[in-house]
Coordinates of C-alpha atoms in Angstrom, one line a residue:
M1 CA -5.8 -8.1 7.2
N2 CA -9.2 -6.5 6.9
G3 CA -10.6 -2.9 7.8
R4 CA -13.9 -2.2 9.5
L5 CA -15.2 0.5 7.3
S6 CA -19.0 1.5 8.6
P7 CA -21.3 1.0 11.3
A8 CA -22.9 -1.7 9.1
G9 CA -19.9 -3.7 9.8
L10 CA -18.5 -4.2 6.4
S11 CA -14.9 -5.1 6.1
L12 CA -12.7 -5.3 3.0
P13 CA -11.1 -8.5 2.1
R14 CA -7.5 -8.2 1.7
L15 CA -7.4 -8.6 -2.1
G16 CA -9.7 -7.2 -4.5
L17 CA -10.1 -7.2 -8.3
G18 CA -10.1 -4.1 -10.3
G19 CA -12.5 -3.6 -13.5
S20 CA -10.9 -1.1 -15.6
A21 CA -9.8 -3.8 -18.2
F22 CA -13.4 -4.9 -18.1
G23 CA -14.0 -1.7 -19.8
N24 CA -11.6 -2.3 -22.5
L25 CA -8.5 0.0 -21.4
Y26 CA -6.3 0.7 -24.0
R27 CA -7.6 -2.3 -25.8
A28 CA -10.6 -4.7 -26.5
T29 CA -11.3 -7.6 -23.5
S30 CA -13.8 -10.2 -24.6
D31 CA -17.0 -11.1 -22.7
E32 CA -15.3 -14.6 -22.3
D33 CA -12.2 -13.3 -20.6
C34 CA -14.0 -11.1 -18.4
A35 CA -15.9 -14.0 -17.1
A36 CA -13.2 -16.3 -16.6
A37 CA -11.4 -13.4 -14.7
V38 CA -14.5 -13.1 -12.3
D39 CA -14.7 -16.9 -12.2
A40 CA -10.8 -17.4 -11.1
A41 CA -10.9 -14.7 -8.7
W42 CA -14.3 -16.1 -7.2
D43 CA -12.5 -19.7 -7.1
A44 CA -9.6 -18.2 -5.3
G45 CA -11.8 -16.5 -2.4
V46 CA -11.5 -12.8 -4.0
R47 CA -15.1 -11.2 -2.9
Y48 CA -14.3 -7.4 -3.5
F49 CA -14.6 -6.1 -7.0
D50 CA -14.0 -2.4 -8.1
T51 CA -15.5 -0.9 -11.1
A52 CA -16.5 2.9 -12.1
P53 CA -18.5 4.6 -14.8
H54 CA -15.4 6.0 -16.3
Y55 CA -14.1 2.7 -17.2
G56 CA -15.4 2.1 -20.8
L57 CA -18.0 4.5 -20.6
G58 CA -20.1 2.1 -18.3
L59 CA -19.1 -0.9 -19.9
S60 CA -17.1 -2.0 -17.2
E61 CA -20.1 -1.6 -14.5
R62 CA -22.4 -3.4 -17.0
R63 CA -20.1 -6.5 -17.4
V64 CA -19.3 -6.6 -13.4
G65 CA -22.7 -6.3 -12.5
A66 CA -23.5 -9.0 -14.8
L67 CA -21.0 -11.5 -13.8
L68 CA -21.7 -11.0 -10.2
A69 CA -25.7 -11.3 -10.7
D70 CA -25.9 -15.0 -9.9
R71 CA -23.6 -15.2 -6.8
P72 CA -25.0 -15.0 -3.5
R73 CA -25.0 -10.9 -2.8
S74 CA -24.2 -11.4 0.8
E75 CA -21.1 -13.0 0.1
W76 CA -19.3 -10.0 -2.2
I77 CA -18.4 -6.3 -2.0
L78 CA -18.7 -4.0 -4.7
S79 CA -17.4 -0.3 -5.1
T80 CA -17.9 2.2 -7.7
K81 CA -17.4 5.8 -8.1
V82 CA -19.2 9.1 -8.8
G83 CA -18.1 12.4 -10.0
R84 CA -18.1 11.7 -13.9
L85 CA -21.5 12.0 -15.4
L86 CA -22.0 10.0 -18.7
E87 CA -23.7 12.3 -21.2
P88 CA -24.9 11.0 -24.6
T89 CA -23.1 11.9 -27.9
P90 CA -24.7 9.6 -30.5
E91 CA -22.9 12.0 -33.0
H92 CA -19.3 10.5 -32.1
A93 CA -20.4 6.8 -32.1
D94 CA -18.1 6.1 -35.1
R95 CA -15.2 7.5 -32.9
L96 CA -13.2 5.6 -30.3
D97 CA -12.8 6.9 -26.8
D98 CA -9.6 8.1 -25.8
D99 CA -8.3 5.5 -23.4
F100 CA -10.7 2.8 -23.7
A101 CA -11.6 0.6 -26.8
V102 CA -15.2 1.5 -26.8
A103 CA -17.2 3.7 -29.2
A104 CA -17.6 7.3 -28.1
T105 CA -21.2 7.0 -27.7
H106 CA -21.0 9.1 -24.2
R107 CA -19.0 11.9 -23.0
R108 CA -17.6 12.2 -19.1
V109 CA -18.7 15.5 -17.5
W110 CA -17.2 16.4 -14.1
D111 CA -20.3 16.9 -11.6
F112 CA -19.7 16.9 -7.7
S113 CA -22.8 18.7 -7.1
R114 CA -25.6 16.7 -5.0
D115 CA -27.8 16.4 -8.0
G116 CA -24.9 14.9 -9.9
I117 CA -23.9 12.4 -7.3
L118 CA -27.3 11.2 -7.2
R119 CA -27.6 10.9 -10.8
S120 CA -24.3 9.5 -11.0
L121 CA -25.0 6.6 -8.4
E122 CA -28.6 6.0 -10.0
A123 CA -27.4 5.4 -13.3
S124 CA -24.5 2.9 -11.7
L125 CA -27.2 1.0 -10.0
K126 CA -29.1 0.5 -13.2
R127 CA -26.0 -0.7 -15.4
L128 CA -25.0 -2.9 -12.3
A129 CA -28.6 -4.0 -12.0
L130 CA -28.3 -3.6 -7.9
D131 CA -30.6 -1.7 -5.4
R132 CA -27.4 -1.0 -3.3
I133 CA -24.0 -0.7 -3.4
D134 CA -21.5 -1.3 -0.7
V135 CA -18.6 1.4 -1.2
V136 CA -18.8 4.4 -3.0
Y137 CA -15.8 6.6 -3.9
L138 CA -15.7 10.1 -5.5
H139 CA -13.6 9.6 -8.2
D140 CA -10.5 12.1 -8.9
P141 CA -11.9 15.1 -7.3
D142 CA -8.2 16.9 -7.8
D143 CA -9.5 20.1 -9.3
H144 CA -13.2 20.1 -7.2
W145 CA -12.0 20.1 -3.5
E146 CA -14.6 22.6 -2.3
Q147 CA -17.7 21.0 -3.9
A148 CA -16.4 17.6 -3.4
S149 CA -15.5 17.9 0.2
T150 CA -18.9 19.5 1.2
E151 CA -21.9 19.3 -1.4
A152 CA -20.6 15.7 -2.7
V153 CA -19.5 14.2 0.6
D154 CA -23.0 15.3 2.3
A155 CA -24.8 13.6 -0.5
L156 CA -23.1 10.4 0.2
V157 CA -23.5 10.9 3.9
E158 CA -27.3 11.0 3.0
L159 CA -27.1 7.9 0.8
R160 CA -25.2 5.9 3.4
D161 CA -27.8 6.8 5.8
Q162 CA -30.6 5.8 3.8
G163 CA -28.6 2.4 3.3
V164 CA -28.3 2.6 -0.5
V165 CA -24.4 2.5 0.4
R166 CA -22.8 1.1 3.3
A167 CA -19.3 3.2 3.0
I168 CA -18.3 6.0 1.5
G169 CA -14.7 7.9 0.6
A170 CA -12.8 9.1 -2.2
G171 CA -10.3 7.6 -4.7
M172 CA -7.2 9.6 -6.1
N173 CA -3.5 9.3 -7.7
Q174 CA -2.5 11.6 -5.0
S175 CA -2.1 11.3 -0.9
A176 CA -2.2 14.9 0.0
M177 CA -5.9 15.6 -0.6
L178 CA -7.0 12.3 0.5
A179 CA -5.4 13.2 3.8
E180 CA -7.7 16.3 4.0
F181 CA -10.8 14.2 3.1
V182 CA -9.9 12.1 6.0
R183 CA -9.2 15.2 8.2
R184 CA -12.2 16.8 7.5
C185 CA -15.1 14.9 6.3
D186 CA -17.0 12.0 7.5
I187 CA -15.8 9.1 5.5
D188 CA -15.0 5.5 5.7
V189 CA -12.5 4.8 3.2
V190 CA -9.9 5.9 0.6
M191 CA -8.7 4.2 -2.5
L192 CA -5.1 5.6 -3.3
A193 CA -3.5 4.8 -6.5
G194 CA 0.4 4.7 -6.9
R195 CA 1.3 6.6 -3.7
Y196 CA 2.2 3.8 -1.3
T197 CA 4.4 1.4 -3.3
L198 CA 7.7 -0.1 -3.3
L199 CA 8.9 3.1 -5.2
D200 CA 6.7 5.8 -4.2
R201 CA 5.9 6.1 -0.4
S202 CA 4.5 9.4 -0.3
A203 CA 1.5 8.7 1.6
E204 CA 3.6 7.6 4.9
A205 CA 3.9 11.4 5.3
D206 CA 0.6 12.4 5.5
L207 CA -2.4 9.8 4.6
L208 CA -1.5 7.0 6.3
P209 CA -0.8 8.0 9.8
L210 CA -3.9 10.0 9.9
A211 CA -6.1 7.5 8.2
Q212 CA -4.9 5.1 11.1
E213 CA -5.5 7.6 13.7
R214 CA -9.1 8.4 12.5
G215 CA -10.0 4.8 11.8
V216 CA -10.3 5.1 8.0
A217 CA -9.3 2.3 5.8
V218 CA -6.9 2.5 2.9
V219 CA -7.2 0.6 -0.2
A220 CA -4.1 0.5 -2.1
A221 CA -4.4 0.3 -6.0
G222 CA -1.8 0.9 -8.8
V223 CA 0.8 -0.9 -6.8
Y224 CA 2.9 -1.5 -10.3
N225 CA 3.0 2.3 -10.9
S226 CA 1.4 1.5 -14.0
G227 CA 3.6 -1.3 -15.1
L228 CA 7.2 -0.4 -13.9
L229 CA 6.9 -2.8 -11.1
S230 CA 5.0 -5.8 -12.8
R231 CA 8.0 -7.7 -14.0
A232 CA 10.6 -9.9 -12.4
H233 CA 13.2 -8.1 -14.6
V234 CA 12.5 -4.4 -14.9
D235 CA 11.8 -3.4 -18.5
A236 CA 13.1 0.0 -19.3
A237 CA 10.4 0.9 -21.4
S238 CA 7.7 0.4 -19.0
R239 CA 5.6 3.2 -17.8
F240 CA 5.6 4.9 -14.4
D241 CA 2.3 6.7 -13.8
Y242 CA 1.1 6.3 -17.2
R243 CA 4.2 8.1 -18.4
T244 CA 7.8 7.5 -19.9
T245 CA 9.8 6.4 -16.6
P246 CA 12.6 8.6 -15.4
D247 CA 16.1 7.0 -15.6
H248 CA 16.4 7.4 -11.9
L249 CA 13.3 5.3 -11.4
V250 CA 14.2 2.8 -13.8
R251 CA 17.7 2.4 -11.7
R252 CA 15.5 2.3 -8.4
A253 CA 13.4 -0.4 -9.8
M254 CA 16.1 -2.6 -11.0
R255 CA 17.9 -2.3 -7.4
L256 CA 14.6 -3.3 -6.1
A257 CA 14.5 -6.4 -8.6
E258 CA 18.0 -7.3 -7.5
I259 CA 17.4 -7.1 -3.8
C260 CA 14.3 -9.4 -4.3
R261 CA 16.2 -12.1 -6.2
T262 CA 18.7 -12.5 -3.4
H263 CA 15.9 -13.4 -1.3
G264 CA 14.3 -15.5 -3.8
V265 CA 11.4 -13.1 -4.5
T266 CA 10.0 -11.6 -7.7
L267 CA 9.5 -7.8 -7.9
P268 CA 5.7 -8.0 -8.5
D269 CA 5.5 -10.4 -5.5
A270 CA 6.8 -7.7 -3.3
A271 CA 4.9 -4.9 -5.1
V272 CA 1.7 -6.5 -4.6
Q273 CA 2.5 -7.3 -0.8
F274 CA 4.1 -4.3 0.3
P275 CA 1.2 -2.0 0.9
L276 CA -0.4 -4.5 3.2
R277 CA 2.3 -4.4 5.8
H278 CA 1.0 -0.9 6.9
P279 CA -1.8 -1.3 9.6
A280 CA -3.7 1.3 7.7
V281 CA -4.1 -0.5 4.7
A282 CA -7.1 -2.8 4.4
S283 CA -7.0 -4.0 1.2
V284 CA -4.8 -4.1 -2.1
V285 CA -6.8 -3.9 -5.8
I286 CA -5.1 -5.7 -8.5
G287 CA -6.4 -5.0 -12.1
A288 CA -6.9 -8.0 -14.3
R289 CA -8.0 -8.8 -18.1
D290 CA -8.4 -12.6 -18.1
R291 CA -8.0 -15.8 -15.9
P292 CA -4.3 -15.9 -16.3
Q293 CA -3.6 -12.3 -14.9
V294 CA -5.8 -13.0 -12.0
E295 CA -4.3 -16.2 -11.3
Q296 CA -0.9 -14.7 -11.5
G297 CA -2.2 -11.9 -9.1
I298 CA -3.3 -14.3 -6.3
E299 CA -0.1 -16.1 -6.8
R300 CA 1.9 -12.9 -6.2
A301 CA -0.5 -11.9 -3.1
S302 CA 0.4 -15.2 -1.4
A303 CA 4.0 -15.8 -2.3
P304 CA 6.4 -16.3 0.8
I305 CA 8.3 -13.2 1.4
P306 CA 11.1 -13.2 4.3
E307 CA 11.0 -10.4 6.7
A308 CA 14.9 -9.8 6.0
L309 CA 13.6 -8.6 2.4
W310 CA 11.9 -5.6 3.8
D311 CA 14.7 -5.1 6.2
E312 CA 17.0 -4.6 3.3
I313 CA 15.0 -2.8 1.1
D314 CA 14.4 0.1 4.3
A315 CA 18.3 -0.2 4.6
W316 CA 18.9 0.5 1.1
R317 CA 16.6 3.2 0.7
E318 CA 18.1 4.9 4.1
A319 CA 21.3 4.3 2.6
A320 CA 20.5 6.0 -0.8
D321 CA 18.4 8.7 1.2
V322 CA 15.5 7.5 -1.1
T323 CA 12.3 9.6 -0.3

């Protein structure tokens, strides 16, 4: 299932590779593992790659750009994000960044002004060693609606008209504001993290029907809800949305895993494939750190899943009044 995103005819593949681990999310990832991950994805036919300046203070962008440099440019799609400028802090070079295992040589500064968007994209193009980018998302503009929905979107429209980018949108961990972007702005695509999963279908109430109506493609990310849905047997210590998982969600995840097992399916198989069942969802992006994780993700995306599994999950949700 592919979604047409722009007058230029850009369409997203069904599966994409997310680059947060290439920025050393939580722990270091070697250059060799990053290269093996991209090789594995490419060999399996994956042609969509996502990154952001936020990931490792630009490290992910530099790595992704270098690893794609020798591959035919017309054969792959790249997305990155704007809204956080990286300002040098050499005085903190002896410290580590908060979430990424990199030296804190820069700090992130929110900026959704026209100048901020142009500067952010120019810096990304340099790190990626590219002259154009396929998809650009406003990155987590939760607290910046007024400026992001006007000045920032206008700047992206200008860049799209110039051919510097081919498709524009926003990426967030909530569906309500993304729905407002779809309703009010001239965008092509949104990236939705964690709000259309086996455990959290809140985007069904606002974003997904509107995106389908307006012809805006949805890219689903965070399909494991930060880890709770990533194992066949649920680990109660796993995180949900980067936090300790409440007991009631652990119980729901365990019930979902049980239903999956009765149909010969693993919970992560279902978690990867579930979002793609909605006609508004064009692609699922899965993060990976090395070749085994990429290969595992690809296997999950292609595992046979009987329709009866989805029917039973829907029946359970209705009987349990799960929202």
